[in-house]
mmCIF file of C-alpha atoms in Angstrom:
data_model
loop_
_atom_site.group_PDB
_atom_site.id
_atom_site.type_symbol
_atom_site.label_atom_id
_atom_site.label_comp_id
_atom_site.label_asym_id
_atom_site.label_seq_id
_atom_site.Cartn_x
_atom_site.Cartn_y
_atom_site.Cartn_z
ATOM 1 C CA MET A 12 0.000 0.000 0.000
ATOM 2 C CA TRP A 13 2.805 2.433 0.873
ATOM 3 C CA ALA A 14 4.530 1.801 -2.464
ATOM 4 C CA LEU A 15 1.352 2.872 -4.276
ATOM 5 C CA ILE A 16 0.904 5.977 -2.083
ATOM 6 C CA SER A 17 4.512 7.119 -2.493
ATOM 7 C CA HIS A 18 4.460 6.489 -6.254
ATOM 8 C CA SER A 19 1.255 8.511 -6.655
ATOM 9 C CA LEU A 20 2.624 11.402 -4.595
ATOM 10 C CA ARG A 21 5.934 11.476 -6.434
ATOM 11 C CA THR A 22 4.372 11.227 -9.904
ATOM 12 C CA SER A 23 1.803 13.943 -9.200
ATOM 13 C CA ALA A 24 4.437 16.262 -7.724
ATOM 14 C CA GLU A 25 6.760 15.828 -10.703
ATOM 15 C CA GLU A 26 3.974 16.503 -13.203
ATOM 16 C CA VAL A 27 2.333 19.445 -11.414
ATOM 17 C CA ILE A 28 5.128 21.135 -9.461
ATOM 18 C CA GLY A 29 8.388 19.889 -10.935
ATOM 19 C CA PHE A 30 11.816 20.159 -9.351
ATOM 20 C CA GLN A 31 13.282 23.244 -7.730
ATOM 21 C CA ARG A 32 16.406 24.496 -9.418
ATOM 22 C CA THR A 33 19.480 25.403 -7.425
ATOM 23 C CA PRO A 34 19.683 29.214 -7.198
ATOM 24 C CA LYS A 35 22.594 30.934 -8.896
ATOM 25 C CA ARG A 36 25.512 31.633 -6.588
ATOM 26 C CA ASN A 37 26.209 35.017 -8.230
ATOM 27 C CA PRO A 38 22.900 36.404 -9.534
ATOM 28 C CA TRP A 39 24.598 39.693 -10.417
ATOM 29 C CA TYR A 40 26.722 37.962 -13.109
ATOM 30 C CA ASP A 41 24.627 38.730 -16.200
ATOM 31 C CA GLN A 42 25.218 38.968 -19.953
ATOM 32 C CA GLU A 43 27.002 42.310 -19.605
ATOM 33 C CA CYS A 44 29.525 40.674 -17.269
ATOM 34 C CA ARG A 45 29.985 37.761 -19.651
ATOM 35 C CA ASP A 46 30.661 40.163 -22.544
ATOM 36 C CA ALA A 47 33.246 42.047 -20.460
ATOM 37 C CA THR A 48 34.968 38.784 -19.516
ATOM 38 C CA ALA A 49 34.978 37.626 -23.146
ATOM 39 C CA ALA A 50 36.528 40.948 -24.259
ATOM 40 C CA LYS A 51 39.207 40.662 -21.580
ATOM 41 C CA ASP A 52 39.998 37.055 -22.527
ATOM 42 C CA ALA A 53 40.240 37.979 -26.206
ATOM 43 C CA ALA A 54 42.625 40.833 -25.385
ATOM 44 C CA TYR A 55 44.693 38.499 -23.233
ATOM 45 C CA GLY A 56 44.893 35.997 -26.081
ATOM 46 C CA ARG A 57 46.340 38.676 -28.355
ATOM 47 C CA THR A 58 49.082 39.403 -25.788
ATOM 48 C CA LEU A 59 50.194 35.780 -26.036
ATOM 49 C CA GLN A 60 50.730 35.976 -29.773
ATOM 50 C CA ALA A 61 54.190 36.516 -31.189
ATOM 51 C CA GLY A 62 55.074 40.131 -31.805
ATOM 52 C CA ALA A 63 52.586 41.571 -29.329
ATOM 53 C CA THR A 64 53.290 45.265 -28.841
ATOM 54 C CA ARG A 65 53.030 47.397 -25.727
ATOM 55 C CA ALA A 66 49.792 48.872 -27.075
ATOM 56 C CA VAL A 67 48.251 45.375 -27.196
ATOM 57 C CA VAL A 68 49.253 44.801 -23.567
ATOM 58 C CA GLU A 69 47.746 48.147 -22.567
ATOM 59 C CA VAL A 70 44.490 47.202 -24.281
ATOM 60 C CA TYR A 71 44.388 44.000 -22.245
ATOM 61 C CA ARG A 72 45.042 45.885 -18.996
ATOM 62 C CA SER A 73 42.300 48.360 -19.867
ATOM 63 C CA ARG A 74 39.841 45.517 -20.533
ATOM 64 C CA ARG A 75 40.790 43.929 -17.225
ATOM 65 C CA ARG A 76 40.209 47.182 -15.321
ATOM 66 C CA ASP A 77 36.858 47.641 -17.030
ATOM 67 C CA GLU A 78 35.845 44.108 -16.034
ATOM 68 C CA LYS A 79 36.766 44.660 -12.382
ATOM 69 C CA ARG A 80 34.916 47.983 -12.256
ATOM 70 C CA LEU A 81 31.846 46.376 -13.784
ATOM 71 C CA PHE A 82 31.954 43.476 -11.315
ATOM 72 C CA ARG A 83 32.230 45.846 -8.345
ATOM 73 C CA ARG A 84 29.300 47.919 -9.607
ATOM 74 C CA LYS A 85 27.157 44.840 -10.195
ATOM 75 C CA LYS A 86 27.957 43.515 -6.719
ATOM 76 C CA ARG A 87 27.037 46.823 -5.085
ATOM 77 C CA GLU A 88 23.749 46.917 -6.987
ATOM 78 C CA GLN A 89 22.984 43.337 -5.936
ATOM 79 C CA GLU A 90 23.768 44.128 -2.290
ATOM 80 C CA ARG A 91 21.491 47.169 -2.455
ATOM 81 C CA ARG A 92 18.665 45.045 -3.851
ATOM 82 C CA GLU A 93 19.251 42.440 -1.140
ATOM 83 C CA CYS A 94 19.095 45.100 1.585
ATOM 84 C CA GLU A 95 15.872 46.497 0.136
ATOM 85 C CA SER A 96 14.403 42.987 0.034
ATOM 86 C CA ILE A 97 15.452 42.377 3.653
ATOM 87 C CA GLU A 98 13.827 45.627 4.745
ATOM 88 C CA SER A 99 10.674 44.723 2.839
ATOM 89 C CA SER A 100 10.549 41.306 4.541
ATOM 90 C CA ARG A 101 10.911 42.992 7.919
ATOM 91 C CA ASP A 102 8.090 45.429 7.167
ATOM 92 C CA ARG A 103 5.808 42.526 6.167
ATOM 93 C CA ASN A 104 6.779 40.533 9.314
ATOM 94 C CA GLU A 105 8.133 37.646 7.234
ATOM 95 C CA ALA A 106 10.522 36.397 9.899
ATOM 96 C CA ARG A 107 11.754 33.288 8.103
ATOM 97 C CA ASN A 108 12.474 35.083 4.839
ATOM 98 C CA PHE A 109 14.075 37.977 6.748
ATOM 99 C CA TYR A 110 16.562 35.830 8.669
ATOM 100 C CA GLN A 111 17.365 33.675 5.647
ATOM 101 C CA ARG A 112 18.303 36.723 3.591
ATOM 102 C CA VAL A 113 20.321 38.259 6.437
ATOM 103 C CA LYS A 114 22.236 35.020 6.878
ATOM 104 C CA ARG A 115 22.916 34.712 3.153
ATOM 105 C CA LEU A 116 24.107 38.320 2.963
ATOM 106 C CA THR A 117 26.357 38.249 6.049
ATOM 107 C CA GLN A 118 27.629 34.687 5.922
ATOM 108 C CA GLY A 119 28.883 34.735 2.362
ATOM 109 C CA PHE A 120 30.104 31.700 0.464
ATOM 110 C CA LYS A 121 31.370 28.633 2.316
ATOM 111 C CA THR A 122 33.344 25.894 0.672
ATOM 112 C CA GLY A 123 31.923 22.413 1.017
ATOM 113 C CA GLY A 124 35.187 20.635 1.690
ATOM 114 C CA VAL A 125 35.239 16.868 2.112
ATOM 115 C CA ALA A 126 38.483 16.641 4.084
ATOM 116 C CA CYS A 127 38.482 15.490 7.702
ATOM 117 C CA LYS A 128 40.964 14.228 10.272
ATOM 118 C CA ASP A 129 41.296 10.614 11.297
ATOM 119 C CA ASP A 130 41.730 9.349 14.859
ATOM 120 C CA ASP A 131 45.474 10.073 14.697
ATOM 121 C CA GLY A 132 44.961 13.695 13.645
ATOM 122 C CA ASN A 133 46.029 13.180 10.028
ATOM 123 C CA LEU A 134 44.138 15.184 7.408
ATOM 124 C CA ILE A 135 42.403 12.837 4.945
ATOM 125 C CA THR A 136 41.228 14.078 1.543
ATOM 126 C CA ASP A 137 40.414 10.832 -0.271
ATOM 127 C CA ALA A 138 36.621 10.737 -0.718
ATOM 128 C CA GLU A 139 36.220 7.007 -0.045
ATOM 129 C CA ILE A 140 38.323 7.112 3.118
ATOM 130 C CA VAL A 141 36.470 10.217 4.322
ATOM 131 C CA LEU A 142 33.123 8.470 3.874
ATOM 132 C CA ARG A 143 34.391 5.462 5.779
ATOM 133 C CA LEU A 144 35.601 7.694 8.626
ATOM 134 C CA TRP A 145 32.189 9.359 8.851
ATOM 135 C CA ARG A 146 30.468 5.986 8.807
ATOM 136 C CA ASP A 147 32.667 4.688 11.633
ATOM 137 C CA HIS A 148 32.124 7.891 13.617
ATOM 138 C CA PHE A 149 28.341 7.733 13.529
ATOM 139 C CA SER A 150 28.345 3.959 13.993
ATOM 140 C CA SER A 151 30.263 4.287 17.253
ATOM 141 C CA LEU A 152 28.189 7.294 18.335
ATOM 142 C CA LEU A 153 24.746 5.877 17.622
ATOM 143 C CA ALA A 154 25.383 2.210 18.365
ATOM 144 C CA GLY A 155 26.994 3.037 21.703
ATOM 145 C CA SER A 156 29.710 1.151 23.489
ATOM 146 C CA GLY A 157 30.565 0.065 26.963
ATOM 147 C CA HIS A 158 27.329 -0.539 28.866
ATOM 148 C CA ASP A 159 28.990 -2.485 31.670
ATOM 149 C CA ASP A 160 27.711 -0.060 34.301
ATOM 150 C CA TYR A 161 24.103 -0.987 33.534
ATOM 151 C CA GLY A 162 24.393 -4.402 35.088
ATOM 152 C CA GLU A 163 22.935 -7.654 33.872
ATOM 153 C CA TYR A 164 19.884 -7.479 31.671
ATOM 154 C CA ASP A 165 18.423 -9.887 29.158
ATOM 155 C CA PRO A 166 17.369 -8.004 25.999
ATOM 156 C CA GLN A 167 14.977 -10.844 25.157
ATOM 157 C CA THR A 168 12.924 -10.177 28.278
ATOM 158 C CA PRO A 169 9.257 -10.105 27.223
ATOM 159 C CA ILE A 170 7.269 -6.902 27.580
ATOM 160 C CA TYR A 171 4.762 -6.943 30.432
ATOM 161 C CA GLY A 172 2.718 -3.780 30.167
ATOM 162 C CA THR A 173 -0.823 -3.167 31.226
ATOM 163 C CA ASP A 174 -3.538 -4.894 29.234
ATOM 164 C CA VAL A 175 -5.341 -1.640 28.462
ATOM 165 C CA ASP A 176 -7.109 -1.789 25.117
ATOM 166 C CA VAL A 177 -5.550 0.673 22.660
ATOM 167 C CA PRO A 178 -7.897 1.243 19.699
ATOM 168 C CA THR A 179 -6.617 1.908 16.212
ATOM 169 C CA PRO A 180 -6.192 5.593 15.332
ATOM 170 C CA SER A 181 -9.203 7.371 13.919
ATOM 171 C CA HIS A 182 -9.393 9.262 10.641
ATOM 172 C CA ALA A 183 -9.319 12.562 12.566
ATOM 173 C CA GLU A 184 -6.147 11.575 14.439
ATOM 174 C CA VAL A 185 -4.295 10.840 11.208
ATOM 175 C CA LYS A 186 -5.551 14.068 9.636
ATOM 176 C CA ASP A 187 -4.410 16.100 12.647
ATOM 177 C CA ALA A 188 -0.998 14.403 12.574
ATOM 178 C CA ILE A 189 -0.557 15.345 8.909
ATOM 179 C CA GLN A 190 -1.598 18.958 9.524
ATOM 180 C CA ARG A 191 0.860 19.222 12.437
ATOM 181 C CA LEU A 192 3.787 18.516 10.117
ATOM 182 C CA LYS A 193 6.179 21.451 9.854
ATOM 183 C CA ASN A 194 6.770 23.161 6.539
ATOM 184 C CA ASN A 195 10.149 24.021 5.020
ATOM 185 C CA LYS A 196 11.820 20.888 6.362
ATOM 186 C CA SER A 197 14.101 18.588 4.388
ATOM 187 C CA ALA A 198 12.533 15.393 3.113
ATOM 188 C CA GLY A 199 13.786 11.931 3.946
ATOM 189 C CA ALA A 200 15.386 9.390 1.648
ATOM 190 C CA ASP A 201 12.162 9.086 -0.382
ATOM 191 C CA GLY A 202 12.285 12.791 -1.317
ATOM 192 C CA LEU A 203 8.660 13.478 -0.305
ATOM 193 C CA PRO A 204 8.387 16.705 1.754
ATOM 194 C CA ALA A 205 5.680 17.445 4.299
ATOM 195 C CA GLU A 206 4.011 20.024 2.063
ATOM 196 C CA LEU A 207 2.938 17.260 -0.355
ATOM 197 C CA PHE A 208 1.140 15.367 2.406
ATOM 198 C CA LYS A 209 -0.588 18.498 3.700
ATOM 199 C CA ALA A 210 -1.754 19.617 0.257
ATOM 200 C CA ALA A 211 -2.821 16.207 -1.067
ATOM 201 C CA GLY A 212 -6.336 16.384 0.402
ATOM 202 C CA ASP A 213 -8.739 13.909 1.981
ATOM 203 C CA MET A 214 -7.914 11.095 -0.437
ATOM 204 C CA LEU A 215 -4.370 10.872 0.922
ATOM 205 C CA VAL A 216 -5.644 11.157 4.496
ATOM 206 C CA GLY A 217 -7.921 8.189 3.889
ATOM 207 C CA SER A 218 -5.113 6.130 2.363
ATOM 208 C CA MET A 219 -2.731 7.004 5.210
ATOM 209 C CA HIS A 220 -5.437 6.136 7.740
ATOM 210 C CA LYS A 221 -5.869 2.685 6.195
ATOM 211 C CA LEU A 222 -2.105 2.161 6.114
ATOM 212 C CA ILE A 223 -1.533 3.275 9.716
ATOM 213 C CA SER A 224 -4.485 1.177 10.917
ATOM 214 C CA LYS A 225 -2.939 -1.856 9.239
ATOM 215 C CA ILE A 226 0.444 -1.084 10.810
ATOM 216 C CA TRP A 227 -1.260 -0.646 14.194
ATOM 217 C CA LEU A 228 -2.855 -4.081 13.982
ATOM 218 C CA THR A 229 0.025 -6.047 12.444
ATOM 219 C CA GLU A 230 2.798 -4.131 14.301
ATOM 220 C CA SER A 231 4.862 -4.092 11.121
ATOM 221 C CA MET A 232 5.701 -1.028 9.020
ATOM 222 C CA PRO A 233 7.209 -0.612 5.520
ATOM 223 C CA ASP A 234 10.938 -1.217 5.229
ATOM 224 C CA ASP A 235 11.456 2.210 3.606
ATOM 225 C CA TRP A 236 10.497 3.878 6.876
ATOM 226 C CA ASN A 237 13.487 2.320 8.638
ATOM 227 C CA HIS A 238 15.942 4.275 6.483
ATOM 228 C CA SER A 239 17.213 7.655 7.686
ATOM 229 C CA MET A 240 19.794 9.992 6.182
ATOM 230 C CA ILE A 241 22.326 11.630 8.524
ATOM 231 C CA CYS A 242 23.492 15.146 7.627
ATOM 232 C CA PRO A 243 26.516 16.346 9.645
ATOM 233 C CA ILE A 244 26.013 19.964 10.759
ATOM 234 C CA LEU A 245 29.019 21.881 12.085
ATOM 235 C CA LYS A 246 28.427 23.136 15.632
ATOM 236 C CA LYS A 247 31.608 25.130 16.203
ATOM 237 C CA GLY A 248 35.377 24.818 16.075
ATOM 238 C CA ASP A 249 37.601 23.029 13.583
ATOM 239 C CA ALA A 250 35.600 21.949 10.530
ATOM 240 C CA THR A 251 37.904 18.958 9.942
ATOM 241 C CA LEU A 252 37.133 17.325 13.319
ATOM 242 C CA ARG A 253 34.205 14.928 13.163
ATOM 243 C CA THR A 254 33.431 15.429 16.858
ATOM 244 C CA ASN A 255 32.531 19.069 16.153
ATOM 245 C CA TYR A 256 29.534 18.016 14.057
ATOM 246 C CA ARG A 257 25.988 17.213 15.085
ATOM 247 C CA GLY A 258 24.257 14.539 13.063
ATOM 248 C CA ILE A 259 20.752 15.481 11.913
ATOM 249 C CA SER A 260 18.650 12.498 10.825
ATOM 250 C CA LEU A 261 16.254 13.078 7.940
ATOM 251 C CA LEU A 262 13.312 10.706 8.377
ATOM 252 C CA PRO A 263 10.521 9.857 5.927
ATOM 253 C CA VAL A 264 7.517 12.138 6.429
ATOM 254 C CA ALA A 265 5.106 9.194 6.462
ATOM 255 C CA TYR A 266 7.101 7.734 9.350
ATOM 256 C CA LYS A 267 6.695 11.058 11.180
ATOM 257 C CA VAL A 268 2.928 10.822 10.735
ATOM 258 C CA LEU A 269 2.904 7.381 12.347
ATOM 259 C CA THR A 270 5.137 8.422 15.251
ATOM 260 C CA SER A 271 3.067 11.578 15.787
ATOM 261 C CA VAL A 272 -0.076 9.471 16.163
ATOM 262 C CA LEU A 273 1.796 7.132 18.498
ATOM 263 C CA CYS A 274 3.096 10.079 20.537
ATOM 264 C CA GLU A 275 -0.422 11.453 21.010
ATOM 265 C CA ASN A 276 -1.477 8.063 22.385
ATOM 266 C CA LEU A 277 1.477 8.038 24.778
ATOM 267 C CA LYS A 278 0.968 11.582 26.090
ATOM 268 C CA PRO A 279 -1.967 10.858 28.465
ATOM 269 C CA HIS A 280 0.028 8.103 30.168
ATOM 270 C CA ALA A 281 3.173 10.236 30.367
ATOM 271 C CA GLU A 282 1.327 13.284 31.742
ATOM 272 C CA ALA A 283 -0.084 11.147 34.544
ATOM 273 C CA LEU A 284 3.443 10.034 35.513
ATOM 274 C CA ILE A 285 5.462 13.242 35.188
ATOM 275 C CA GLY A 286 5.437 15.502 38.232
ATOM 276 C CA PRO A 287 5.004 19.288 38.325
ATOM 277 C CA TYR A 288 8.778 19.712 38.567
ATOM 278 C CA GLN A 289 9.117 19.028 34.829
ATOM 279 C CA CYS A 290 8.194 22.142 32.857
ATOM 280 C CA GLY A 291 10.399 21.918 29.787
ATOM 281 C CA PHE A 292 9.097 20.182 26.648
ATOM 282 C CA ARG A 293 5.538 20.098 27.995
ATOM 283 C CA PRO A 294 2.546 21.855 26.425
ATOM 284 C CA GLY A 295 1.180 24.757 28.414
ATOM 285 C CA LYS A 296 4.235 24.897 30.676
ATOM 286 C CA SER A 297 7.472 26.843 30.680
ATOM 287 C CA THR A 298 10.690 27.047 32.666
ATOM 288 C CA ILE A 299 10.165 30.773 33.349
ATOM 289 C CA ASP A 300 8.784 30.138 36.852
ATOM 290 C CA GLN A 301 11.679 27.850 37.718
ATOM 291 C CA ILE A 302 14.223 30.378 36.459
ATOM 292 C CA PHE A 303 12.509 33.093 38.517
ATOM 293 C CA THR A 304 12.614 30.880 41.624
ATOM 294 C CA LEU A 305 16.304 30.189 41.102
ATOM 295 C CA ARG A 306 17.007 33.913 40.720
ATOM 296 C CA GLN A 307 15.140 34.620 43.946
ATOM 297 C CA ILE A 308 17.191 31.997 45.775
ATOM 298 C CA LEU A 309 20.410 33.529 44.490
ATOM 299 C CA GLU A 310 19.346 37.052 45.430
ATOM 300 C CA LYS A 311 18.285 36.071 48.947
ATOM 301 C CA SER A 312 21.415 33.996 49.459
ATOM 302 C CA CYS A 313 23.563 36.920 48.390
ATOM 303 C CA GLU A 314 21.552 39.303 50.569
ATOM 304 C CA ASN A 315 21.959 37.101 53.660
ATOM 305 C CA GLN A 316 25.521 36.051 52.771
ATOM 306 C CA ILE A 317 24.636 32.365 52.530
ATOM 307 C CA ASP A 318 26.757 30.081 50.380
ATOM 308 C CA THR A 319 24.949 28.330 47.532
ATOM 309 C CA TYR A 320 26.197 25.464 45.416
ATOM 310 C CA HIS A 321 24.991 24.788 41.895
ATOM 311 C CA LEU A 322 25.517 21.702 39.797
ATOM 312 C CA PHE A 323 25.121 22.101 36.036
ATOM 313 C CA VAL A 324 24.953 18.810 34.167
ATOM 314 C CA ASP A 325 25.456 18.743 30.413
ATOM 315 C CA TYR A 326 25.281 15.237 28.982
ATOM 316 C CA LYS A 327 27.230 15.044 25.747
ATOM 317 C CA ALA A 328 25.213 13.221 23.068
ATOM 318 C CA ALA A 329 22.759 12.134 25.769
ATOM 319 C CA PHE A 330 20.056 10.969 23.360
ATOM 320 C CA ASP A 331 22.292 9.502 20.656
ATOM 321 C CA SER A 332 22.829 6.007 22.063
ATOM 322 C CA PRO A 333 20.276 5.117 24.759
ATOM 323 C CA ARG A 334 19.742 1.516 25.781
ATOM 324 C CA ARG A 335 16.533 0.705 23.970
ATOM 325 C CA ASP A 336 15.954 -2.499 25.917
ATOM 326 C CA ARG A 337 16.160 -0.463 29.122
ATOM 327 C CA LEU A 338 13.726 2.035 27.660
ATOM 328 C CA TYR A 339 11.153 -0.676 26.979
ATOM 329 C CA ALA A 340 11.659 -2.121 30.466
ATOM 330 C CA ALA A 341 11.173 1.305 32.065
ATOM 331 C CA MET A 342 7.987 1.893 30.076
ATOM 332 C CA SER A 343 6.695 -1.487 31.197
ATOM 333 C CA GLU A 344 7.478 -0.742 34.850
ATOM 334 C CA LEU A 345 5.674 2.601 34.591
ATOM 335 C CA GLY A 346 2.500 0.893 33.408
ATOM 336 C CA ILE A 347 2.490 1.965 29.766
ATOM 337 C CA PRO A 348 0.146 -0.305 27.759
ATOM 338 C CA ALA A 349 1.973 -3.235 26.183
ATOM 339 C CA LYS A 350 0.498 -2.397 22.771
ATOM 340 C CA LEU A 351 2.117 1.046 22.781
ATOM 341 C CA ILE A 352 5.443 -0.390 23.957
ATOM 342 C CA ARG A 353 5.441 -2.907 21.115
ATOM 343 C CA LEU A 354 4.639 -0.158 18.605
ATOM 344 C CA CYS A 355 7.510 1.948 19.956
ATOM 345 C CA LYS A 356 9.793 -1.055 19.652
ATOM 346 C CA MET A 357 8.621 -1.556 16.066
ATOM 347 C CA THR A 358 9.550 2.018 15.101
ATOM 348 C CA LEU A 359 13.057 1.614 16.557
ATOM 349 C CA SER A 360 13.874 -1.864 15.245
ATOM 350 C CA ASN A 361 15.950 -2.695 12.150
ATOM 351 C CA THR A 362 16.852 0.942 11.535
ATOM 352 C CA ILE A 363 19.354 1.814 8.793
ATOM 353 C CA SER A 364 21.224 5.111 8.468
ATOM 354 C CA SER A 365 23.344 6.528 5.678
ATOM 355 C CA VAL A 366 25.567 9.619 5.825
ATOM 356 C CA ARG A 367 24.953 12.312 3.211
#
């Protein structure tokens, strides 16, 4: 069923919308610039001929100066147009467009180098070796290593959750999950962005509802949904060190619809378990009150000259390699329905990642 849905979406998108072309890196470089460059190159070619006089060389130098002046003028005009466009976006409260244009104008051009350093600090430029280094890096990061501190645990331990009946998702739940998808996000390996799902209409919602209902009952999802693409994003520091990158996984949008429906079914159970101390990442709550309380404690401690001790914990890559078997066991101990635990296990089993 998913193969038919994805084929229909892709075919319709190619016929109606088409593919987006990569924008020109230098939009100011027009036909006038090309003519100036051609005139300069022709003058330079005449200087290479035998018997070229000083006048020929001067003509070439004049053409070169004219080309540089033209390029500078075109760049200034392009920058002025960009600034006017940025100001217009600000006046229309188009925040996304505003910040994108500011970033493009201030950041400039960045080379997309493929070189990186190996474990010994040697700079590697061979493309195949670089890909292998990235694969090994994310394999060790995501697969995890050294779980001796967790003690003995049998990963084949069966799941004993509560026997609460979990009905299949309704048509409205699937429709809401599709509408909650965020726009302007990169698509997964299948190349189908969220905008296609949101604009496809009720026919797609009905097909996705049938597919998700089948997955819910059989506890088996399409193999394509197990494939994610990892895009390394530089955080800060040396661009040749792999540890300075954060891996962003691009997941299929249809998989996100399924997990969104599953998340909405898990929320009532989680809200009943989480105490009022947890305010971050919860709807209708914020950490503002907790920050205010902490500030009050600091002010009163300083006023009364009382020592205070603060512990700031920053777990590096805390969510990259969790013990999934421990996660399922914890969910079972907390009384999460066994059906939801098995569905969570299904979404995290047999996953495949590739580095882009």
